[in-house]
C-alpha positions as a Python dict, from the first residue, in 0.01 Angstrom:
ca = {
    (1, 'X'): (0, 0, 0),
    (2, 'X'): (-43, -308, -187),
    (3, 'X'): (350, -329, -308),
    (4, 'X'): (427, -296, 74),
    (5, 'X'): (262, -603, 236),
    (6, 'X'): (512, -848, 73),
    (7, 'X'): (821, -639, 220),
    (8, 'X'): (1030, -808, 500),
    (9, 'X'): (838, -1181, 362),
    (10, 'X'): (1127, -1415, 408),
    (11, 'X'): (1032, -1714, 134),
    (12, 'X'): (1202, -2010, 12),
    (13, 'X'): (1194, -2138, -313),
    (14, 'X'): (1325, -2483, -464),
    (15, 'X'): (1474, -2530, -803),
    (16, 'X'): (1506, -2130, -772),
    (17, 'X'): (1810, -2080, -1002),
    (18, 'X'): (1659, -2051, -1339),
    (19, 'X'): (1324, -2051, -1501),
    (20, 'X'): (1003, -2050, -1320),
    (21, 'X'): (1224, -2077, -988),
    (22, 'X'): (1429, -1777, -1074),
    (23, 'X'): (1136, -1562, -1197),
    (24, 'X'): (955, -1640, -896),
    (25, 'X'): (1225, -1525, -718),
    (26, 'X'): (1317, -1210, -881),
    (27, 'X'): (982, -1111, -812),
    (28, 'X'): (949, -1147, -488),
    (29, 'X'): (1259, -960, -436),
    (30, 'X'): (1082, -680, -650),
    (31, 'X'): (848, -669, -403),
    (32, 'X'): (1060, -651, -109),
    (33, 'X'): (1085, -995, -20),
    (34, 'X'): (1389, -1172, 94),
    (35, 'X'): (1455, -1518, -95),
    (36, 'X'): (1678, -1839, -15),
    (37, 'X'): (1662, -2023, -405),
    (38, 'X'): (1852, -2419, -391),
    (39, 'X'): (1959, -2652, -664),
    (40, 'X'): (2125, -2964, -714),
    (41, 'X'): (2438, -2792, -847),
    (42, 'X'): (2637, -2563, -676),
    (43, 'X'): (2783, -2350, -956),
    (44, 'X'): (2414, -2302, -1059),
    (45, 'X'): (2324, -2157, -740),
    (46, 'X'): (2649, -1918, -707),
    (47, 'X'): (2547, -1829, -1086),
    (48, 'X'): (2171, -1723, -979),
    (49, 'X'): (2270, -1559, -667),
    (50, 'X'): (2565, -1343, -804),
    (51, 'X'): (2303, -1245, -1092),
    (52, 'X'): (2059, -1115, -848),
    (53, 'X'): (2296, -908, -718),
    (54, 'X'): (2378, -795, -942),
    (55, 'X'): (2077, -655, -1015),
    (56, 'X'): (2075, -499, -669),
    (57, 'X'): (1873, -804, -474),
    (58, 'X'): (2069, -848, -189),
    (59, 'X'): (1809, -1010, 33),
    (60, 'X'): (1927, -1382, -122),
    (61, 'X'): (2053, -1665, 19),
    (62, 'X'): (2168, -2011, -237),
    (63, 'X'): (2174, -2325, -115),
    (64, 'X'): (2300, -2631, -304),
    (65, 'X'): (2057, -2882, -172),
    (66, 'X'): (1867, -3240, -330),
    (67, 'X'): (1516, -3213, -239),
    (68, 'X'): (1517, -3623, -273),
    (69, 'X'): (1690, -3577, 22),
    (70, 'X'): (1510, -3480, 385),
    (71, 'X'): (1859, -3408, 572),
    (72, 'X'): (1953, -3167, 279),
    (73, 'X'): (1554, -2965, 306),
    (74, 'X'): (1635, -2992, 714),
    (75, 'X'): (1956, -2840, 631),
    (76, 'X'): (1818, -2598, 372),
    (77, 'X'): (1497, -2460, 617),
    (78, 'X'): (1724, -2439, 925),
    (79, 'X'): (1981, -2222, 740),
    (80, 'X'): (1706, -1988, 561),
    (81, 'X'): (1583, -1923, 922),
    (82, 'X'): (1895, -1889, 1102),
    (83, 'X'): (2018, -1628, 813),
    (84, 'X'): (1680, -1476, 781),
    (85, 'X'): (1501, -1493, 1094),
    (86, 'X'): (1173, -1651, 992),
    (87, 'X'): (1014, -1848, 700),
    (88, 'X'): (724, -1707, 577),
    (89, 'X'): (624, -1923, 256),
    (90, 'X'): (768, -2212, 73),
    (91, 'X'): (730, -2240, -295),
    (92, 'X'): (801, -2605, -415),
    (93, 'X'): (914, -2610, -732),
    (94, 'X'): (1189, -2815, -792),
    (95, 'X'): (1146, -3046, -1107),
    (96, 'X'): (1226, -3257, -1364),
    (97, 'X'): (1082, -3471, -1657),
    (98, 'X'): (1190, -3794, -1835),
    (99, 'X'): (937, -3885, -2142),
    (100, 'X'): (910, -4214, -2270),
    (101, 'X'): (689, -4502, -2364),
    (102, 'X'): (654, -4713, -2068),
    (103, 'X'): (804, -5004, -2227),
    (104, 'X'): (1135, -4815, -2304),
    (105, 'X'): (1108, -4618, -1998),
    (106, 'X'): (1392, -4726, -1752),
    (107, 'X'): (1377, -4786, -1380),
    (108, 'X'): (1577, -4507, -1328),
    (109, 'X'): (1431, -4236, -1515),
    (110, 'X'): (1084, -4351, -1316),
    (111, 'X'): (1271, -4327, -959),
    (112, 'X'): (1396, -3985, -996),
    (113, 'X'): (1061, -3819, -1184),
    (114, 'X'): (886, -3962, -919),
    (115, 'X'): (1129, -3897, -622),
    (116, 'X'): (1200, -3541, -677),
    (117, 'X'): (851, -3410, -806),
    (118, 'X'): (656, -3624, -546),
    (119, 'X'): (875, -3664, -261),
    (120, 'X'): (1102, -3404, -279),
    (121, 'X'): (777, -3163, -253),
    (122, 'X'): (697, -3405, 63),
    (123, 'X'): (1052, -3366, 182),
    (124, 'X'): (1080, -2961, 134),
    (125, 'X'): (706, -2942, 307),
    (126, 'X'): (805, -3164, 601),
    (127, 'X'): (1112, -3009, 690),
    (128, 'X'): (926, -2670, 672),
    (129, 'X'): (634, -2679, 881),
    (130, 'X'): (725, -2568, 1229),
    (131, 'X'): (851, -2276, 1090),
    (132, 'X'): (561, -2189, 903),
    (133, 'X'): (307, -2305, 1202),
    (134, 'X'): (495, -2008, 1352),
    (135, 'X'): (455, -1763, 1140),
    (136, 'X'): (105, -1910, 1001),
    (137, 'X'): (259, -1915, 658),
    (138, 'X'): (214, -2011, 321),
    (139, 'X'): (324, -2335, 91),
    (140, 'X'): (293, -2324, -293),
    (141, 'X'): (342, -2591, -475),
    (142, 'X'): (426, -2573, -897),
    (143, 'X'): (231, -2865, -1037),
    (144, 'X'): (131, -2844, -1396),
    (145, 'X'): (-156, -2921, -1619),
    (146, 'X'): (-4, -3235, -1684),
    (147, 'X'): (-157, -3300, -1297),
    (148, 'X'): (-487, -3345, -1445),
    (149, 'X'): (-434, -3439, -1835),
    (150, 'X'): (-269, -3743, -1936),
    (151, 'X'): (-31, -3790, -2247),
    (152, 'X'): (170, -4029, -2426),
    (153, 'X'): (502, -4098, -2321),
    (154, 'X'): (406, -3910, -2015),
    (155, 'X'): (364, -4216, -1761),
    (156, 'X'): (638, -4065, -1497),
    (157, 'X'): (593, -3735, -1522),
    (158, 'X'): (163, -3757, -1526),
    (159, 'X'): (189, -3963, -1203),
    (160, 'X'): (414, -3740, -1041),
    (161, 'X'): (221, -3439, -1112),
    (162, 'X'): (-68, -3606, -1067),
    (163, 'X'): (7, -3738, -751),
    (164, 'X'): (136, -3339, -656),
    (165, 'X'): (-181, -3194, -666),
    (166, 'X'): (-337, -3485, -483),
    (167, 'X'): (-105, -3445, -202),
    (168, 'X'): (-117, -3022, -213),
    (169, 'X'): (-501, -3084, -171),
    (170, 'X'): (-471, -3304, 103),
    (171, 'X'): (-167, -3111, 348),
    (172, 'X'): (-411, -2801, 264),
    (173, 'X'): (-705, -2951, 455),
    (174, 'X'): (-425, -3120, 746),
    (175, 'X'): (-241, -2729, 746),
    (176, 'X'): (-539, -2486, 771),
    (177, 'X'): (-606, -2552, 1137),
    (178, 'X'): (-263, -2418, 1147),
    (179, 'X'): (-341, -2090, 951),
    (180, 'X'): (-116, -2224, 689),
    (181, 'X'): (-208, -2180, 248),
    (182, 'X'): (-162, -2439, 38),
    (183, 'X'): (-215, -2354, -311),
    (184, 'X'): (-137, -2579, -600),
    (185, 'X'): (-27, -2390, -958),
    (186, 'X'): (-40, -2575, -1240),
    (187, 'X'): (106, -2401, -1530),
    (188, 'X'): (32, -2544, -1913),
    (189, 'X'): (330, -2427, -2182),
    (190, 'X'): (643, -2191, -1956),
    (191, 'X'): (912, -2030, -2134),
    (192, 'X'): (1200, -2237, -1925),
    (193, 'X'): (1523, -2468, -1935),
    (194, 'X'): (1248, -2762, -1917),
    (195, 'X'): (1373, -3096, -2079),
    (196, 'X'): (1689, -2965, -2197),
    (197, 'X'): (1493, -2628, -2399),
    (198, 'X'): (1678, -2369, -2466),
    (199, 'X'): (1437, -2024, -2476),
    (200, 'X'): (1404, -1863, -2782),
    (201, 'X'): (1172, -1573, -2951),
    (202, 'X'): (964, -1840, -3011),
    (203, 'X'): (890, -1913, -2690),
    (204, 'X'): (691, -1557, -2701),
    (205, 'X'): (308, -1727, -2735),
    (206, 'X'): (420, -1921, -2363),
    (207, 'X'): (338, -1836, -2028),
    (208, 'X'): (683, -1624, -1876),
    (209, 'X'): (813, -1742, -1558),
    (210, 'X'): (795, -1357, -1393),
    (211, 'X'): (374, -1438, -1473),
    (212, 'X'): (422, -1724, -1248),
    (213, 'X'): (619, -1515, -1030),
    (214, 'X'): (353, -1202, -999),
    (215, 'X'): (50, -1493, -931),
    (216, 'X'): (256, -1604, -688),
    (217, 'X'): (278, -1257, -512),
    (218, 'X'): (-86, -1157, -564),
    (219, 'X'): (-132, -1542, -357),
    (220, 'X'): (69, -1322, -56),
    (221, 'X'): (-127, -1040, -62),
    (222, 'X'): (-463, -1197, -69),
    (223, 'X'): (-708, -1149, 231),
    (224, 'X'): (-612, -1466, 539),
    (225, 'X'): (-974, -1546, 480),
    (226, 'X'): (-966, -1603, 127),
    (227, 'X'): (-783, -1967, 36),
    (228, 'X'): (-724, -2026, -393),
    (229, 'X'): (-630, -2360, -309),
    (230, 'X'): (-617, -2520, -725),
    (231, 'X'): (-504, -2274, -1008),
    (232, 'X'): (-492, -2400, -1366),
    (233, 'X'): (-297, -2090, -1581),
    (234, 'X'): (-235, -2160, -1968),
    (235, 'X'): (-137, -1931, -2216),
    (236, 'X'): (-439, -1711, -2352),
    (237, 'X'): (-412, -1817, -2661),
    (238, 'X'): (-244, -2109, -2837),
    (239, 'X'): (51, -2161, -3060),
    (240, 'X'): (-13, -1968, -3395),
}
């Protein structure tokens, strides 16, 4: 019964073509779901899509889309729905990290940390939310435990993620009148493409982006009354 309440959920998921994105996606599309996954670059997307189906997913839409960009989300929601039907959930995830001491930290590296984790999640929420009013539906942010812990050379990244889960708190109080989540995750150490990492057996102690992806789907089955709105989720135990 369980595996059959996620079937027909149309959800949309930023930064979807590789590592927590992708996971996320694939599954959801285990369970039934259809998926629309963007990136910045296009090959990326045609990559992740023709992978999927690969696999036999062919509920999935790509998109190349910047979420610094609220024409592009606009673009990106109006297309899921018009392809899909509905939007059901959004899960935010598109990011990036530059890490630097703040005196050798440029201008630009500050701009885009900031403007895609920070206002790119504004941007991909915006443009969502009269489709999810109507189908009193669900917005999950990926923050990260840097949200709450500071660390050196982490000036741009901490505030962005810090500023994330201040703003997924605050649209989850505005959005519940609305029957609409809002959960924040915020992972600690993900086997991804992060920073330029390339995943290796070593990565084997780290949280897996399909963990990410089955908390995500327990989040859609949970009881409307019931409202997870923070989740911290680090690896159980630390590198050996």
């Amino acid at each position: 019964m369980r595996d059959m309440e996620l079937k027909g959920k149309v959800i949309l998921i930023t930064g979807g073509t590789r590592g927590i994105g992708y996971g996320i996606a694939e599954v959801l599309l285990n369970n039934g779901c259809a998926v629309s996954i963007t990136s910045r670059n296009s090959k990326a997307v045609a990559d992740a899509v023709e992978k999927l189906r690969k696999k036999g997913h062919n509920s999935v839409l790509g998109m190349a889309a910047d979420v610094r960009s609220m024409s592009d989300m606009e673009r990106v929601v109006k297309s899921t729905v018009d392809h899909f039907g509905k939007l059901d959930a959004v899960v935010a995830n598109a990011g990036l990290g530059y890490f630097a001491p703040i005196d050798q930290m440029t201008s630009a590296q500050w701009n885009e940390t900031v403007d895609t984790n920070l206002t790119g999640v504004f941007n991909t929420v915006k443009a969502s939310i009269d489709s999810l009013k109507k189908s009193k539906g669900y917005i999950i942010t990926i923050a990260s435990l840097a949200g709450a812990n500071f660390f050196t050379q982490g000036a741009a990244y901490n505030a962005s993620k810090f500023g994330l889960v201040g703003f997924s708190q605050a649209i989850m109080l505005d959005l519940r009148p609305y029957d609409i989540k809002v959960t924040t995750i915020m992972p600690g150490s993900v086997t991804s493409e992060f920073a330029g990492h390339e995943p290796n057996e070593s990565d084997a102690w780290k949280i897996q982006p399909e963990d990410l992806g089955q908390m995500v789907a327990d989040l859609m089955r949970m009881h409307p009354r019931t409202l997870p709105s923070k989740i911290e989720v680090r690896p159980s135990k630390p590198k050996s």
